[in-house]
XYZ file of N, CA and C in Angstrom:
363
model
N 50.455 52.935 -4.644
C 49.946 52.937 -3.280
C 48.652 52.157 -3.160
N 47.758 52.358 -4.130
C 46.464 51.684 -4.115
C 46.283 50.980 -5.448
N 45.898 49.712 -5.381
C 45.641 48.939 -6.585
C 44.199 48.439 -6.578
N 43.572 48.479 -7.747
C 42.233 47.940 -7.915
C 42.312 46.848 -8.969
N 41.781 45.686 -8.655
C 41.826 44.556 -9.568
C 40.416 44.028 -9.781
N 39.980 44.066 -11.055
C 38.653 43.560 -11.399
C 38.727 42.097 -11.814
N 37.613 41.425 -11.678
C 37.486 40.057 -12.164
C 36.015 39.780 -12.457
N 35.781 38.726 -13.232
C 34.418 38.294 -13.468
C 33.865 38.570 -14.852
N 34.620 39.246 -15.694
C 34.133 39.496 -17.040
C 34.129 38.233 -17.886
N 33.567 38.363 -19.086
C 33.545 37.216 -19.981
C 32.481 37.353 -21.041
N 32.200 36.226 -21.685
C 31.199 36.166 -22.746
C 29.918 35.551 -22.184
N 28.797 36.190 -22.464
C 27.506 35.699 -21.974
C 26.457 35.941 -23.047
N 25.460 35.087 -23.082
C 24.381 35.246 -24.043
C 23.406 36.316 -23.582
N 22.709 36.934 -24.521
C 21.681 37.906 -24.125
C 20.689 37.281 -23.141
N 20.343 38.068 -22.122
C 19.462 37.571 -21.077
C 20.190 36.919 -19.931
N 21.473 36.692 -20.090
C 22.260 36.044 -19.058
C 22.727 37.003 -17.983
N 23.530 36.470 -17.076
C 24.013 37.242 -15.933
C 25.522 37.077 -15.767
N 26.131 38.100 -15.213
C 27.538 38.066 -14.816
C 27.683 38.851 -13.521
N 28.690 38.487 -12.758
C 28.995 39.239 -11.542
C 30.448 39.688 -11.598
N 30.645 40.990 -11.557
C 31.987 41.559 -11.534
C 32.400 41.867 -10.094
N 33.685 41.714 -9.845
C 34.250 42.069 -8.545
C 35.427 43.007 -8.746
N 35.652 43.857 -7.772
C 36.792 44.765 -7.807
C 37.317 44.913 -6.391
N 38.537 44.463 -6.187
C 39.147 44.512 -4.866
C 40.229 45.578 -4.822
N 40.163 46.425 -3.821
C 41.177 47.460 -3.603
C 42.170 46.989 -2.556
N 43.436 47.257 -2.803
C 44.475 46.868 -1.861
C 45.560 47.929 -1.840
N 46.432 47.833 -0.827
C 47.508 48.808 -0.701
C 47.337 49.632 0.562
N 47.819 50.854 0.500
C 47.755 51.751 1.649
C 46.401 52.455 1.650
N 45.474 51.910 2.424
C 44.103 52.419 2.443
C 43.705 52.785 3.863
N 43.352 54.030 4.059
C 42.803 54.453 5.343
C 41.281 54.387 5.313
N 40.707 54.897 4.237
C 39.260 54.840 4.079
C 38.914 54.983 2.602
N 37.774 54.426 2.243
C 37.261 54.545 0.877
C 35.898 55.201 0.948
N 35.727 56.272 0.197
C 34.450 56.976 0.187
C 33.507 56.277 -0.789
N 33.621 56.584 -2.035
C 32.725 55.993 -3.029
C 33.502 55.016 -3.907
N 32.828 53.943 -4.305
C 33.357 52.989 -5.277
C 32.352 52.891 -6.416
N 32.860 52.718 -7.611
C 31.929 52.715 -8.731
C 32.416 51.909 -9.913
N 31.493 51.722 -10.847
C 31.776 51.021 -12.093
C 31.498 51.947 -13.271
N 32.380 51.900 -14.236
C 32.231 52.618 -15.488
C 32.389 51.602 -16.621
N 31.962 51.994 -17.799
C 32.149 51.126 -18.950
C 32.434 51.956 -20.188
N 33.158 51.339 -21.112
C 33.462 51.992 -22.372
C 33.312 50.984 -23.495
N 32.374 51.278 -24.376
C 32.145 50.446 -25.546
C 33.017 50.949 -26.696
N 33.299 50.095 -27.672
C 34.136 50.520 -28.798
C 33.561 51.751 -29.489
N 34.400 52.750 -29.682
C 33.974 53.954 -30.368
C 33.138 54.905 -29.549
N 32.972 54.614 -28.268
C 32.151 55.471 -27.408
C 32.970 55.969 -26.225
N 32.451 57.011 -25.604
C 33.111 57.537 -24.417
C 32.789 56.671 -23.196
N 33.691 56.719 -22.235
C 33.439 56.006 -20.990
C 32.241 56.640 -20.282
N 31.395 55.790 -19.723
C 30.209 56.279 -19.050
C 30.067 55.620 -17.682
N 29.494 56.336 -16.729
C 29.259 55.743 -15.420
C 28.133 54.727 -15.475
N 28.280 53.663 -14.714
C 27.274 52.616 -14.662
C 26.554 52.631 -13.321
N 27.329 52.579 -12.247
C 26.750 52.546 -10.907
C 27.819 52.955 -9.907
N 27.357 53.466 -8.771
C 28.278 53.844 -7.708
C 27.634 53.563 -6.366
N 28.488 53.391 -5.363
C 27.999 53.110 -4.016
C 28.902 53.798 -3.011
N 28.288 54.494 -2.067
C 29.027 55.193 -1.032
C 29.249 54.271 0.162
N 30.150 54.697 1.027
C 30.511 53.861 2.166
C 29.311 53.551 3.052
N 28.349 54.456 3.073
C 27.155 54.234 3.882
C 26.111 53.355 3.228
N 26.337 53.048 1.945
C 25.436 52.142 1.251
C 24.525 52.776 0.215
N 24.467 54.088 0.134
C 23.615 54.699 -0.877
C 24.185 54.445 -2.262
N 23.301 54.283 -3.230
C 23.708 53.880 -4.574
C 23.135 54.806 -5.642
N 23.787 54.802 -6.793
C 23.305 55.501 -7.971
C 23.491 54.582 -9.173
N 22.559 54.678 -10.107
C 22.616 53.852 -11.310
C 22.346 54.689 -12.550
N 22.993 54.303 -13.639
C 22.640 54.889 -14.924
C 21.249 54.391 -15.306
N 20.498 55.228 -15.997
C 19.144 54.846 -16.381
C 19.133 53.559 -17.204
N 20.167 53.365 -18.002
C 20.208 52.215 -18.904
C 20.351 50.877 -18.172
N 20.743 50.905 -16.906
C 20.942 49.647 -16.177
C 20.018 49.510 -14.969
N 19.235 50.516 -14.681
C 18.329 50.447 -13.529
C 17.379 49.259 -13.667
N 17.239 48.529 -12.576
C 16.364 47.365 -12.585
C 17.036 46.102 -13.078
N 18.231 46.233 -13.650
C 18.944 45.044 -14.160
C 20.267 44.803 -13.414
N 20.954 45.862 -13.050
C 22.247 45.754 -12.380
C 22.096 46.109 -10.907
N 22.884 45.450 -10.084
C 22.902 45.755 -8.652
C 24.344 45.908 -8.197
N 24.643 47.059 -7.597
C 25.972 47.288 -7.050
C 25.924 47.040 -5.546
N 26.976 46.420 -5.038
C 27.080 46.172 -3.605
C 28.537 46.292 -3.191
N 28.737 46.259 -1.888
C 30.077 46.556 -1.394
C 30.318 45.833 -0.073
N 31.537 45.324 0.074
C 31.972 44.742 1.340
C 33.080 45.639 1.876
N 32.748 46.489 2.816
C 33.718 47.458 3.325
C 34.890 46.770 4.031
N 34.637 45.644 4.673
C 35.705 44.943 5.372
C 36.745 44.399 4.403
N 36.310 44.096 3.182
C 37.216 43.552 2.166
C 37.629 44.590 1.135
N 37.151 45.817 1.289
C 37.438 46.880 0.302
C 37.111 46.412 -1.111
N 35.980 45.778 -1.239
C 35.590 45.173 -2.509
C 34.199 45.657 -2.913
N 34.070 45.934 -4.203
C 32.784 46.321 -4.764
C 32.389 45.285 -5.809
N 31.091 45.029 -5.903
C 30.561 44.036 -6.824
C 29.536 44.690 -7.755
N 29.394 44.089 -8.919
C 28.346 44.516 -9.831
C 27.664 43.263 -10.367
N 26.449 43.028 -9.905
C 25.645 41.922 -10.399
C 24.871 42.419 -11.619
N 25.127 41.799 -12.750
C 24.507 42.240 -13.998
C 23.554 41.155 -14.477
N 22.280 41.481 -14.537
C 21.244 40.553 -14.963
C 20.583 41.042 -16.247
N 19.891 40.145 -16.909
C 19.175 40.491 -18.142
C 20.072 41.257 -19.099
N 21.249 40.731 -19.304
C 22.233 41.439 -20.125
C 21.788 41.546 -21.572
N 22.149 42.669 -22.179
C 21.801 42.969 -23.559
C 23.088 43.153 -24.377
N 23.020 42.972 -25.674
C 24.215 43.209 -26.497
C 24.801 44.605 -26.297
N 23.961 45.586 -26.053
C 24.457 46.946 -25.854
C 25.178 47.141 -24.523
N 25.182 46.134 -23.673
C 25.980 46.185 -22.447
C 27.439 45.785 -22.697
N 27.733 45.338 -23.901
C 29.098 44.950 -24.242
C 30.036 46.136 -24.113
N 31.090 45.964 -23.322
C 32.030 47.058 -23.067
C 33.157 46.551 -22.174
N 34.166 47.388 -22.022
C 35.171 47.166 -20.984
C 34.665 47.856 -19.723
N 34.550 47.087 -18.664
C 34.048 47.619 -17.396
C 35.239 47.862 -16.462
N 35.284 49.068 -15.923
C 36.367 49.439 -15.012
C 35.769 49.918 -13.696
N 36.472 49.619 -12.629
C 36.021 50.129 -11.339
C 36.921 51.281 -10.907
N 36.380 52.124 -10.078
C 37.212 53.153 -9.469
C 36.830 53.310 -8.009
N 37.718 53.946 -7.285
C 37.492 54.156 -5.863
C 38.098 55.479 -5.454
N 37.407 56.171 -4.583
C 37.903 57.423 -4.016
C 38.461 57.088 -2.643
N 39.779 57.162 -2.534
C 40.499 56.573 -1.400
C 41.316 57.621 -0.660
N 41.305 57.499 0.631
C 42.221 58.287 1.466
C 43.261 57.332 2.021
N 44.536 57.643 1.747
C 45.607 56.730 2.186
C 46.083 57.023 3.603
N 45.781 58.205 4.118
C 46.077 58.549 5.510
C 44.860 59.241 6.091
N 44.782 59.319 7.412
C 43.616 59.925 8.051
C 43.584 61.440 7.864
N 44.711 62.040 7.467
C 44.749 63.500 7.354
C 44.895 63.975 5.914
N 45.162 63.049 5.001
C 45.432 63.426 3.627
C 44.178 63.575 2.802
N 44.339 64.031 1.575
C 43.197 64.190 0.679
C 42.771 62.853 0.077
N 41.577 62.833 -0.475
C 41.135 61.657 -1.208
C 41.731 61.693 -2.612
N 42.046 60.535 -3.139
C 42.509 60.401 -4.512
C 41.647 59.390 -5.240
N 41.607 59.483 -6.560
C 40.807 58.574 -7.367
C 41.716 57.537 -8.012
N 41.369 56.294 -7.862
C 42.149 55.191 -8.402
C 41.273 54.337 -9.302
N 41.910 53.752 -10.323
C 41.178 52.976 -11.330
C 41.772 51.577 -11.469
N 40.895 50.630 -11.788
C 41.342 49.307 -12.160
C 41.698 49.262 -13.637
N 42.171 48.099 -14.070
C 42.646 47.966 -15.457
C 41.513 47.651 -16.427
N 40.386 47.237 -15.910
C 39.234 46.940 -16.756
C 39.085 45.462 -17.057
N 37.845 45.058 -17.286
C 37.550 43.677 -17.652
C 36.502 43.686 -18.761
N 36.691 42.838 -19.741
C 35.812 42.822 -20.910
C 34.539 42.042 -20.615
N 33.423 42.646 -20.959
C 32.128 41.964 -20.909
C 31.556 41.974 -22.318
N 31.272 40.796 -22.838
C 30.710 40.662 -24.180
C 29.398 39.910 -24.095
N 28.354 40.544 -24.607
C 27.026 39.934 -24.614
C 26.671 39.621 -26.064
N 26.648 38.343 -26.371
C 26.429 37.934 -27.761
C 25.935 36.497 -27.807
N 25.126 36.224 -28.796
C 24.656 34.846 -29.002
C 25.558 34.124 -29.989
């Protein structure tokens, strides 16, 4: 019913920047919160940043001041601008969205397939 597709990952040198995008499509009535998570090899998935439909945001302490999350509600798309990247930012980044497919139904959580971000010289 709802698909999330990420793009923008890749290899970047320490100190560099990348911009991730995640577009939601399908049967969408409304989207509450959209967010980014990441999972490094051998570690648990952790939240990176989230943004509500009204624009309020939350960030993990490890990325505050370096990453910026934004959202285009008209396009059902969330972005993650990642600056001053560090090797420890290397991970698979996945987006999720809390979506209502009808005006009367419950919200459901949907996930993208993930995109690899590698920070290395």
